[in-house]
mmCIF file of C-alpha atoms in Angstrom:
data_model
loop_
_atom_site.group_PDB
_atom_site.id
_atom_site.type_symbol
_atom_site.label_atom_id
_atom_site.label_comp_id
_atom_site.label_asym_id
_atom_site.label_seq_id
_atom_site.Cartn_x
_atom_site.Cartn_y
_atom_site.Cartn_z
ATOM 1 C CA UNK A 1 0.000 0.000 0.000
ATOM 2 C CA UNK A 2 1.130 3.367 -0.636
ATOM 3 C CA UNK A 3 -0.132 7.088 0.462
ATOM 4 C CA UNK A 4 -2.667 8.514 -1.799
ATOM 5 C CA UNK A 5 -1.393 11.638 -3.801
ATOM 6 C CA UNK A 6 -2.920 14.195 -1.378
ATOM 7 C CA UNK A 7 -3.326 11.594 1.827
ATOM 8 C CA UNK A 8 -6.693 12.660 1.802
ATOM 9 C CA UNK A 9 -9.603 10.928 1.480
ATOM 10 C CA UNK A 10 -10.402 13.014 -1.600
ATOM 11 C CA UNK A 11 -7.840 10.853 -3.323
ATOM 12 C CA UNK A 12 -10.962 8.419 -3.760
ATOM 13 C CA UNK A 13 -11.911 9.502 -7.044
ATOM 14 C CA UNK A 14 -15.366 11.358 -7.129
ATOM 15 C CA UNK A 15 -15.240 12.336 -3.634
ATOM 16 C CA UNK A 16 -15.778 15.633 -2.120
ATOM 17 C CA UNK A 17 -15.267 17.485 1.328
ATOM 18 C CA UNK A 18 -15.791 21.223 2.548
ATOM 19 C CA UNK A 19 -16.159 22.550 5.517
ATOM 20 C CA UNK A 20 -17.694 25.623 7.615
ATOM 21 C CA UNK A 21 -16.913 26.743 10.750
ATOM 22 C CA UNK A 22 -17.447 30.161 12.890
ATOM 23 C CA UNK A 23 -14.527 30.477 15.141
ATOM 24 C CA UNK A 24 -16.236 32.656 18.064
ATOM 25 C CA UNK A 25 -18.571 29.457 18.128
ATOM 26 C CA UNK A 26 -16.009 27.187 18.134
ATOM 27 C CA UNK A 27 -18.147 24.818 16.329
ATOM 28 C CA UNK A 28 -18.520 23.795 12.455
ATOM 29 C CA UNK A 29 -19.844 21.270 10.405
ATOM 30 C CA UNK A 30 -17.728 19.021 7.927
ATOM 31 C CA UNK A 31 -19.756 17.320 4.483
ATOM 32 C CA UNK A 32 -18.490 14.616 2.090
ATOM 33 C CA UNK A 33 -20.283 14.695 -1.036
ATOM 34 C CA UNK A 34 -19.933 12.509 -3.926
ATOM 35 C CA UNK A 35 -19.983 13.633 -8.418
ATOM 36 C CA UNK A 36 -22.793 10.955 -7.670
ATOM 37 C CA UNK A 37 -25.251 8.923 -5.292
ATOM 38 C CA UNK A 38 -22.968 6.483 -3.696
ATOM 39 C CA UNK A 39 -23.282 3.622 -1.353
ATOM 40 C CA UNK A 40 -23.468 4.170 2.169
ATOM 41 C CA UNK A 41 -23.198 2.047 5.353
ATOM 42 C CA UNK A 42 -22.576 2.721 9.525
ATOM 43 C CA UNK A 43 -21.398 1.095 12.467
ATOM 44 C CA UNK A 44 -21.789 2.837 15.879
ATOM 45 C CA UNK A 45 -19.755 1.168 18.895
ATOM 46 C CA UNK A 46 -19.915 4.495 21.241
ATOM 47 C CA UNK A 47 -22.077 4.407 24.173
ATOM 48 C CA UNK A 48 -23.633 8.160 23.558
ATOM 49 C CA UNK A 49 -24.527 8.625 19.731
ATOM 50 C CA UNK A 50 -26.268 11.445 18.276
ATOM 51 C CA UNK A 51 -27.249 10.606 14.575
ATOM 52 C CA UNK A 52 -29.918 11.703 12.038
ATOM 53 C CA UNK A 53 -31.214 8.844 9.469
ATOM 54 C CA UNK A 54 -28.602 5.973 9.819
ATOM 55 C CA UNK A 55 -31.279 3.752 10.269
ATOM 56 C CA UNK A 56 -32.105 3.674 6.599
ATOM 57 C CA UNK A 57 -28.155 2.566 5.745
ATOM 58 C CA UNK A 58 -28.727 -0.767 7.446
ATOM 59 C CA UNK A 59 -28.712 -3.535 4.563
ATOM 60 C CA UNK A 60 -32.043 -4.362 4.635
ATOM 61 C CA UNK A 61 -33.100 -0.633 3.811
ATOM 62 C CA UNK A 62 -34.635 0.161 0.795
ATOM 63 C CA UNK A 63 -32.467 3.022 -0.612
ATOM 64 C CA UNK A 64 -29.708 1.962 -2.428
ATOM 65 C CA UNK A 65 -26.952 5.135 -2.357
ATOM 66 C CA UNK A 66 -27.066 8.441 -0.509
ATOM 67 C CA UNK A 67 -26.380 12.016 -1.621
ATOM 68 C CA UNK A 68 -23.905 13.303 1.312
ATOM 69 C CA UNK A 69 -22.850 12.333 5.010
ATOM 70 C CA UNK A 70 -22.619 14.767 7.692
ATOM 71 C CA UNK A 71 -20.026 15.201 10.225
ATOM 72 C CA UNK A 72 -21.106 18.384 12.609
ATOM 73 C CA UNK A 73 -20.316 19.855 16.034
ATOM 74 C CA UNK A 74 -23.093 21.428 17.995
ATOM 75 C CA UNK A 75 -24.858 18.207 19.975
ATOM 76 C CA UNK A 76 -27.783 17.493 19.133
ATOM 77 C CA UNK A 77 -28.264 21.126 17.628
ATOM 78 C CA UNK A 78 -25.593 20.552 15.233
ATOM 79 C CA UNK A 79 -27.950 17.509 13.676
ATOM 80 C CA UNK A 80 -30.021 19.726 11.535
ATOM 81 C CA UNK A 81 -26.116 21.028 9.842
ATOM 82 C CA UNK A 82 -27.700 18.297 7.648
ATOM 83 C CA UNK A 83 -31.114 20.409 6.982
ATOM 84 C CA UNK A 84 -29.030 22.785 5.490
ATOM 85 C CA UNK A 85 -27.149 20.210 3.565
ATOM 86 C CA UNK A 86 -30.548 19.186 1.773
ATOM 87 C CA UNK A 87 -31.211 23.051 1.038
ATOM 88 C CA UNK A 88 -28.385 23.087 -0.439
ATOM 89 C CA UNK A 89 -28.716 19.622 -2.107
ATOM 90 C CA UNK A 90 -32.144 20.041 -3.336
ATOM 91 C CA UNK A 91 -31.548 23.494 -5.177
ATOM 92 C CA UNK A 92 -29.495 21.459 -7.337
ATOM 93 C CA UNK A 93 -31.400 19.397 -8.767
ATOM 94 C CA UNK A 94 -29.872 16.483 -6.420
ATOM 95 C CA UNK A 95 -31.999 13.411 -4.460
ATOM 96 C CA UNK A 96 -34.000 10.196 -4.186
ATOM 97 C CA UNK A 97 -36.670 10.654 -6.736
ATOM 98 C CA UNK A 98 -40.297 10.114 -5.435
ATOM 99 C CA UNK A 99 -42.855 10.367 -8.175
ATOM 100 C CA UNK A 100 -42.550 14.256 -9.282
ATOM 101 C CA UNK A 101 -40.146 14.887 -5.984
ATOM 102 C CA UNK A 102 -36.685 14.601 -5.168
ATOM 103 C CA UNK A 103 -35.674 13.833 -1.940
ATOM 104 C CA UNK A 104 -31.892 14.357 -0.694
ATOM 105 C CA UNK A 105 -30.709 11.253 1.410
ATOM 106 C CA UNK A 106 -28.040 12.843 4.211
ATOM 107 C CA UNK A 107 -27.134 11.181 7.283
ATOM 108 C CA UNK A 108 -25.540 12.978 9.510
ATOM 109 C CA UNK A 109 -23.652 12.408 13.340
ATOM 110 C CA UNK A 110 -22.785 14.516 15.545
ATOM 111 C CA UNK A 111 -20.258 15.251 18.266
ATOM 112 C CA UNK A 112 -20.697 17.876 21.740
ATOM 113 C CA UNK A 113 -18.316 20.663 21.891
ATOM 114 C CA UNK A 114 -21.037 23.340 23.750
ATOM 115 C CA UNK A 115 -18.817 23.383 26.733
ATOM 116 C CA UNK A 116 -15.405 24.176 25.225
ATOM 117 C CA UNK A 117 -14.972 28.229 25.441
ATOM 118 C CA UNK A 118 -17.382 28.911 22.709
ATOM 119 C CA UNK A 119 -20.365 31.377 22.446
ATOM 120 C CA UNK A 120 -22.900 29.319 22.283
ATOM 121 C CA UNK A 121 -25.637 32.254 23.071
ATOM 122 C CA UNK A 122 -27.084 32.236 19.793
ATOM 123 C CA UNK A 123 -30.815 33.278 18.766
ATOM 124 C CA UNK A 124 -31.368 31.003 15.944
ATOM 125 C CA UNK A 125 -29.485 27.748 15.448
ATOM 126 C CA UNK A 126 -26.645 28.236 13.116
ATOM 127 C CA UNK A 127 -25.852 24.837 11.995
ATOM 128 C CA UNK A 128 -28.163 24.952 8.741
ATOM 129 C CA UNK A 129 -26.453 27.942 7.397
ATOM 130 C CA UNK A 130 -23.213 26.032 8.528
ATOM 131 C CA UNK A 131 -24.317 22.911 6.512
ATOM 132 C CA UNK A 132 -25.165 24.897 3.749
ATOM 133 C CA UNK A 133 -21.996 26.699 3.539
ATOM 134 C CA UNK A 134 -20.078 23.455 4.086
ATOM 135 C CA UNK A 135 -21.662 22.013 1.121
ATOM 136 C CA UNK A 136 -20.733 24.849 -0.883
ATOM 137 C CA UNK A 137 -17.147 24.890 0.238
ATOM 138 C CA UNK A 138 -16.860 20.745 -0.729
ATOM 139 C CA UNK A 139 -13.481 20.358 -3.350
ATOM 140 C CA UNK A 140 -11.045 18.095 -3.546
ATOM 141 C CA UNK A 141 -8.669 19.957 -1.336
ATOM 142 C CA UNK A 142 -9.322 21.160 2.587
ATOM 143 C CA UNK A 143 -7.334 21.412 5.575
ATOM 144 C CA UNK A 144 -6.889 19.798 8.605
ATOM 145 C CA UNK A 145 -6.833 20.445 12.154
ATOM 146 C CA UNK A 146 -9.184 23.391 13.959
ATOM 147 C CA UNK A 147 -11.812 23.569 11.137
ATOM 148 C CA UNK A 148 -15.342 21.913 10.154
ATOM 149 C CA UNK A 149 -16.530 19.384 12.411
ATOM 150 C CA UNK A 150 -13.393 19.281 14.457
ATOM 151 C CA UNK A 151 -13.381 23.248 15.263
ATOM 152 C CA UNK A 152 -14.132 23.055 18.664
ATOM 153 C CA UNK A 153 -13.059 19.368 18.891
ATOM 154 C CA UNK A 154 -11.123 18.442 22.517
ATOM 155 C CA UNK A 155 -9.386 15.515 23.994
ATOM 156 C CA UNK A 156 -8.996 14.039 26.958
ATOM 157 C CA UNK A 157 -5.834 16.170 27.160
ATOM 158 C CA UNK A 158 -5.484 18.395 24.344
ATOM 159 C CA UNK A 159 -7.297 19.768 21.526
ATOM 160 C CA UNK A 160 -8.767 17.288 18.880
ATOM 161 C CA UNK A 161 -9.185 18.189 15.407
ATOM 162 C CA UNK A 162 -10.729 17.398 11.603
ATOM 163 C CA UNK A 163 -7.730 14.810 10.201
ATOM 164 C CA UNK A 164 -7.903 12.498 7.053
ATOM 165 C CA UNK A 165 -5.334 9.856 5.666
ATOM 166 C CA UNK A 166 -5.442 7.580 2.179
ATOM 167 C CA UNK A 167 -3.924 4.957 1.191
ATOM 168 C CA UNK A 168 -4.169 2.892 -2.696
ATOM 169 C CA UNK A 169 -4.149 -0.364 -2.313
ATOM 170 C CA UNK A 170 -2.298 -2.933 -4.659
ATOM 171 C CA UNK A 171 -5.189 -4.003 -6.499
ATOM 172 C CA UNK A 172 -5.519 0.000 -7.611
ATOM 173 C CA UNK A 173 -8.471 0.342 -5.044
ATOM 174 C CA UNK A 174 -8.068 3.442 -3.366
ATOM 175 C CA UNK A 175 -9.029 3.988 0.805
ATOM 176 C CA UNK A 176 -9.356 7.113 2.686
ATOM 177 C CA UNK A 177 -10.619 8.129 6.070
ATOM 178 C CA UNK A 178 -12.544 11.214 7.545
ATOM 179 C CA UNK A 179 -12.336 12.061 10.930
ATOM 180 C CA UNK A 180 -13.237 14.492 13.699
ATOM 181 C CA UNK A 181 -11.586 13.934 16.967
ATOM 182 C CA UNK A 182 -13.503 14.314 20.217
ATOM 183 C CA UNK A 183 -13.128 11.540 22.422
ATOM 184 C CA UNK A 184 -13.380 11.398 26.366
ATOM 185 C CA UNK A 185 -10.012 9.227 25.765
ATOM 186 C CA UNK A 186 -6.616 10.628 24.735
ATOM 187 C CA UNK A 187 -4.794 10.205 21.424
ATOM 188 C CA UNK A 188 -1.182 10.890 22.840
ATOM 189 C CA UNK A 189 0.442 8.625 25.121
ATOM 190 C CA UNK A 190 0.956 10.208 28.932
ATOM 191 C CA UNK A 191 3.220 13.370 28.849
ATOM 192 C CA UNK A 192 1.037 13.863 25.832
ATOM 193 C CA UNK A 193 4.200 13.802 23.370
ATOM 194 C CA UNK A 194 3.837 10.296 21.693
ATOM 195 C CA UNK A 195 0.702 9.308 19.661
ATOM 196 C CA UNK A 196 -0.931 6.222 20.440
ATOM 197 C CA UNK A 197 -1.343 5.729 16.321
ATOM 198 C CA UNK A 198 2.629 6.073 16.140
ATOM 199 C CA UNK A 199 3.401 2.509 14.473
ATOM 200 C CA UNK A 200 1.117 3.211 11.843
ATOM 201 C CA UNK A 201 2.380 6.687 10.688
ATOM 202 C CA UNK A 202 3.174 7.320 7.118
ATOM 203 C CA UNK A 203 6.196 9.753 6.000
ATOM 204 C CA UNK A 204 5.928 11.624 9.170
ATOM 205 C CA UNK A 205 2.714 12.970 8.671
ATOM 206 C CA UNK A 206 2.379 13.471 12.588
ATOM 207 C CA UNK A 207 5.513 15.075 13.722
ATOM 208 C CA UNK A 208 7.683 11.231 12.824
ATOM 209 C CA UNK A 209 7.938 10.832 16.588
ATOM 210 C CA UNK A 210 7.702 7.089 16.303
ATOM 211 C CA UNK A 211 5.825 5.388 19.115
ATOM 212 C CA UNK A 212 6.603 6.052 23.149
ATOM 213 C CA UNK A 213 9.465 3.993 24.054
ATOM 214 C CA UNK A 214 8.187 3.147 27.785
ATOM 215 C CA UNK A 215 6.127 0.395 28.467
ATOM 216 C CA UNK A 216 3.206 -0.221 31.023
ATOM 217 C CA UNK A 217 1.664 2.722 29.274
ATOM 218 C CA UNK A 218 -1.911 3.280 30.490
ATOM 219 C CA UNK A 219 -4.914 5.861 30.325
ATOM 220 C CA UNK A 220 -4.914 8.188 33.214
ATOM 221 C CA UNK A 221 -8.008 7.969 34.752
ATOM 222 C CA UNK A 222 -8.946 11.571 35.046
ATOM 223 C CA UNK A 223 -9.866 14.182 31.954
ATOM 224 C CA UNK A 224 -8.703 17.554 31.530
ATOM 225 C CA UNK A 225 -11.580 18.948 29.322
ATOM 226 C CA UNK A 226 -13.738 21.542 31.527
ATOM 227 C CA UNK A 227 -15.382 20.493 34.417
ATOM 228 C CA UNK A 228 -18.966 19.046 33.610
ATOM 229 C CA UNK A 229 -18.099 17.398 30.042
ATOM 230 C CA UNK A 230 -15.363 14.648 30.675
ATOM 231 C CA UNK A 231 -18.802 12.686 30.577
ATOM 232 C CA UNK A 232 -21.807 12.070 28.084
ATOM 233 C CA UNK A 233 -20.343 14.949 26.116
ATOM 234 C CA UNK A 234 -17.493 13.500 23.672
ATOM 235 C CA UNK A 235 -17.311 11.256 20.517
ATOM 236 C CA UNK A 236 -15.106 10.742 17.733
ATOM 237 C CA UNK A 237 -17.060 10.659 14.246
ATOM 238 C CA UNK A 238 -15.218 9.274 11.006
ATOM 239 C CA UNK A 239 -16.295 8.465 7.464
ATOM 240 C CA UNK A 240 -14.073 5.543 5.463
ATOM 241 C CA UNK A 241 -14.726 5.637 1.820
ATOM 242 C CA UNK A 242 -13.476 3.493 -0.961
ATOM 243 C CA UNK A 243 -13.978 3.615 -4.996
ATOM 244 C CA UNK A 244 -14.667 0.116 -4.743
ATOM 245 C CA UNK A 245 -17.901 -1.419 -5.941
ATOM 246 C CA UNK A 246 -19.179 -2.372 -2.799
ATOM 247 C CA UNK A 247 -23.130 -3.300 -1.921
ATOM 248 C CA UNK A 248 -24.335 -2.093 1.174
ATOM 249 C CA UNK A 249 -23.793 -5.280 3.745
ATOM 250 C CA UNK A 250 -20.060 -4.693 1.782
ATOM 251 C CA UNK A 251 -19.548 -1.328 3.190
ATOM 252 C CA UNK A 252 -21.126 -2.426 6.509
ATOM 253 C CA UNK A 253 -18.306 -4.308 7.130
ATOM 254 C CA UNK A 254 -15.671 -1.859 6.175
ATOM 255 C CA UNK A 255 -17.068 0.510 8.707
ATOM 256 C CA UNK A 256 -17.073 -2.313 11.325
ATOM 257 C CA UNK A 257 -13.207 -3.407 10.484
ATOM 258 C CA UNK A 258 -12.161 0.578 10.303
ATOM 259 C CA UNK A 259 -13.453 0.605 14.291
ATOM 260 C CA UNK A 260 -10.012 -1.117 15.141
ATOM 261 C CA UNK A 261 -8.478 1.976 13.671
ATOM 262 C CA UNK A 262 -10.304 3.841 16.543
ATOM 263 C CA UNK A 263 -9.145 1.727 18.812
ATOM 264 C CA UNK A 264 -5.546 1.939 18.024
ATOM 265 C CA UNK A 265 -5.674 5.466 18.049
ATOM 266 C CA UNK A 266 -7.685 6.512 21.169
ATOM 267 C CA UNK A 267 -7.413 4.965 24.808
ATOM 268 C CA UNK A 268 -9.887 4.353 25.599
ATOM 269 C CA UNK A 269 -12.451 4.189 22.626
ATOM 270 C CA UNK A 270 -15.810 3.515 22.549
ATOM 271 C CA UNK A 271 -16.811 4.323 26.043
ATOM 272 C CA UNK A 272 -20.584 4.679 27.225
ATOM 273 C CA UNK A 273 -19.450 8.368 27.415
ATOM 274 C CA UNK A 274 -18.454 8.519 23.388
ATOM 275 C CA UNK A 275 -20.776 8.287 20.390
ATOM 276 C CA UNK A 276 -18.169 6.479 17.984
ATOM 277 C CA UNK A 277 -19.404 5.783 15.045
ATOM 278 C CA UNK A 278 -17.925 5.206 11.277
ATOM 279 C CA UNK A 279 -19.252 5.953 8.113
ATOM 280 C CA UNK A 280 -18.334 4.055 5.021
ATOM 281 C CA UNK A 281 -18.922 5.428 1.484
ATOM 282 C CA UNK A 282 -18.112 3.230 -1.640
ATOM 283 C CA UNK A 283 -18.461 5.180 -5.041
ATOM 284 C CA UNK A 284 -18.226 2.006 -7.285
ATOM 285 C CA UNK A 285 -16.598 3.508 -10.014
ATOM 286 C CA UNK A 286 -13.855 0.241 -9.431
ATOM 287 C CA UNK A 287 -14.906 -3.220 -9.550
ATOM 288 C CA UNK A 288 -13.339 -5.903 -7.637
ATOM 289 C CA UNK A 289 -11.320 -8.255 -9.059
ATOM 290 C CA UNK A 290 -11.181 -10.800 -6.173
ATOM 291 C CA UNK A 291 -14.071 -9.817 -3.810
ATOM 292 C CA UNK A 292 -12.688 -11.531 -0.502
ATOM 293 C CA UNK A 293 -9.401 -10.839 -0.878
ATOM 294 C CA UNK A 294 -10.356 -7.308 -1.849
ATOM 295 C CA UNK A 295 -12.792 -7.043 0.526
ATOM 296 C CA UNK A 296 -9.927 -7.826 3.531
ATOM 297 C CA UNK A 297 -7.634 -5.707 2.694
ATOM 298 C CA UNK A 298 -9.907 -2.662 2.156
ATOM 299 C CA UNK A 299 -11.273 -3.474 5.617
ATOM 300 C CA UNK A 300 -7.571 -3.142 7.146
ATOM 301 C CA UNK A 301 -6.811 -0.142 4.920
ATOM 302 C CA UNK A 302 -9.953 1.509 6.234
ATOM 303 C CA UNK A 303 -8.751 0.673 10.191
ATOM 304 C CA UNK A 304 -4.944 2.235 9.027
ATOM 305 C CA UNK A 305 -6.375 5.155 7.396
ATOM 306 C CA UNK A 306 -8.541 5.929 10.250
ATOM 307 C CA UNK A 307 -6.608 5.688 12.962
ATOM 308 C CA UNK A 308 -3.586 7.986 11.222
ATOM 309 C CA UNK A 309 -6.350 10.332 10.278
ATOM 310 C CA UNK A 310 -7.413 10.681 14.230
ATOM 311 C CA UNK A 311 -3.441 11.434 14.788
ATOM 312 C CA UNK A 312 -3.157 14.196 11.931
ATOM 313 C CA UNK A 313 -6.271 15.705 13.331
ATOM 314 C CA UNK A 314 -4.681 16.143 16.618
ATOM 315 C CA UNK A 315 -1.172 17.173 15.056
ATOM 316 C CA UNK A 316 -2.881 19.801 13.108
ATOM 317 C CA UNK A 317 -4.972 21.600 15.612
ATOM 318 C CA UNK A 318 -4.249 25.216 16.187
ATOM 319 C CA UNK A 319 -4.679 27.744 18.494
ATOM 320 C CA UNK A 320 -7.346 30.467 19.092
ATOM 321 C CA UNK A 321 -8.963 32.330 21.477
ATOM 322 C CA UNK A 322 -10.353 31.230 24.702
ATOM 323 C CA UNK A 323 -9.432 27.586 23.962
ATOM 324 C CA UNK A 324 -9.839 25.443 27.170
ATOM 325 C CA UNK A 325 -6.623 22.924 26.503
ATOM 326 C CA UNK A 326 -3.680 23.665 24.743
ATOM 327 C CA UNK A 327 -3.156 22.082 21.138
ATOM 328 C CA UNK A 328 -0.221 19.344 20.385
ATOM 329 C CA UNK A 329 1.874 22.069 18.627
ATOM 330 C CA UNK A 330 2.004 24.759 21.578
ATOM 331 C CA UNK A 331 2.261 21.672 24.458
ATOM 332 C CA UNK A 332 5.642 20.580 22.744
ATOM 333 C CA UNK A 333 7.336 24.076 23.493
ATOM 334 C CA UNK A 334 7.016 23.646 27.202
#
């Protein structure tokens, strides 16, 4: 396997991702859009989700491909981010046709950063006009870090962040993972340095610390997010997509293999106090050549892709105004 050309999950062709975000809030919303309906599955293994029409990706479901996926901040607030997406969707043109309608299909998750420094006195709920911008803002290229869906991401030690990864397989199949960081757990070893997804790094694309060389390594068993959201107010949200030609039960089980990249990432994941849950999107514009062999190895590219993606969120946060931790960057100069 080798890094895509942009490690991005853009490098699966056809795929799209733009993001909004209003800094005073310290919120934003993050959307992955396709040049067409695509396949869609979802596997939730956090205790605490907060999702909008998942139900319908389950492979029994009767629609067949969705039009976007939603990543937003905001709680449950930040759910209708997608409402905005279908605005947005709908003016052009784009949906599930039903008789003389058209419907846009967008599931969306959510995460809860309303306790991290942000004004969060607002009139009228901002998150459709974020969606809607997000959806306008959707190209191949975006960066990482302090923006969409990971604005006003946190840790359990440091700031989180929006990071993405890629890989191409072999076979020419090509892999990339989505990801907005907020988990009750940490991402960096104690003394916050080291990243738990060190052995899995690519070219240095987190700071080419390698992993912590001490062992007995263990969570600490406290949080240093604000007082009153170290619990039932977390989650790390992720989308895997592939241009394989994948069915929906398919891309079910790529969302349940890229969990392990959670896992290797964050200590601890999937808490009753997170909402972790993985998206996987399969464009089918490539068929597979050998289905089970194919089908393993996207799974394990999907859990490597992830779990670098969580890291390079992290590594990319920056600073701003009333933050409530410090970001990697700024905690390595003590």
């Amino acid at each position: 396997m080798k890094v895509g050309a942009k490690n991005l999950i853009t490098d699966v062709p056809g795929i799209y991702v733009g993001n909004a975000q209003d800094d005073a809030l310290k919120s934003g919303t993050t959307v992955l859009i396709s040049d067409a309906p695509f396949v869609a599955s979802v596997d939730v293994m956090g205790g605490a989700p907060g999702t909008r029409e998942t139900d319908l990706l389950a492979p029994d479901k009767h629609v067949g491909a969705v039009d976007a996926l939603v990543l937003s901040g905001g709680s449950a607030f930040g759910l209708d981010a997608a409402s905005g997406v279908v605005n947005g969707l709908r003016a052009q043109g784009r949906g599930f046709a039903v008789g003389d309608v058209t419907v846009p299909i967008v599931p969306a998750a959510i995460l809860f950063d309303l306790l991290n420094g942000g004004d969060k006195g607002w009139a009228d709920n901002p998150y459709p006009a974020l969606g809607e911008a997000a959806l306008a803002d959707a190209s191949e290229d975006f960066d990482l870090g302090s923006v969409g869906a990971g604005t006003g991401a946190l840790t359990g030690f440091l700031k989180g962040g929006l990071g993405s990864a890629s890989f191409v397989l072999n076979s020419g199949i090509t892999v990339g993972a989505l990801v907005a960081c907020n988990p009750i757990g940490s991402v960096n070893t104690p003394g916050e340095r080291h990243f738990w997804a060190a052995p899995f790094e690519m070219d240095g694309e987190f700071g080419g610390l390698g992993p912590d060389p001490r062992a007995g390594l263990c969570f600490p068993p406290h949080s240093l997010k604000a007082p009153g959201i170290n619990e039932r107010s977390n989650t790390t949200i992720a989308i895997v997509a592939t241009d394989a030609k994948l069915n929906k039960a398919q891309a079910k089980r790529v969302a349940t293999a890229a969990q392990d990249g959670m896992a290797r990432a964050i200590v601890p994941a999937h808490t009753p106090f997170d909402g972790d849950l993985v998206f996987a999107a399969a464009t089918g514009k490539r068929e597979m050549d050998e289905p089970d062999k194919d089908m393993l190895q996207i799974g394990a590219a999907a859990a490597h892709c992830l779990a670098r993606a969580i890291a390079r969120g992290v590594y990319h946060a920056s600073p701003k105004a009333g933050d409530v931790l410090p970001c990697w960057k700024d905690s390595q100069k003590s």
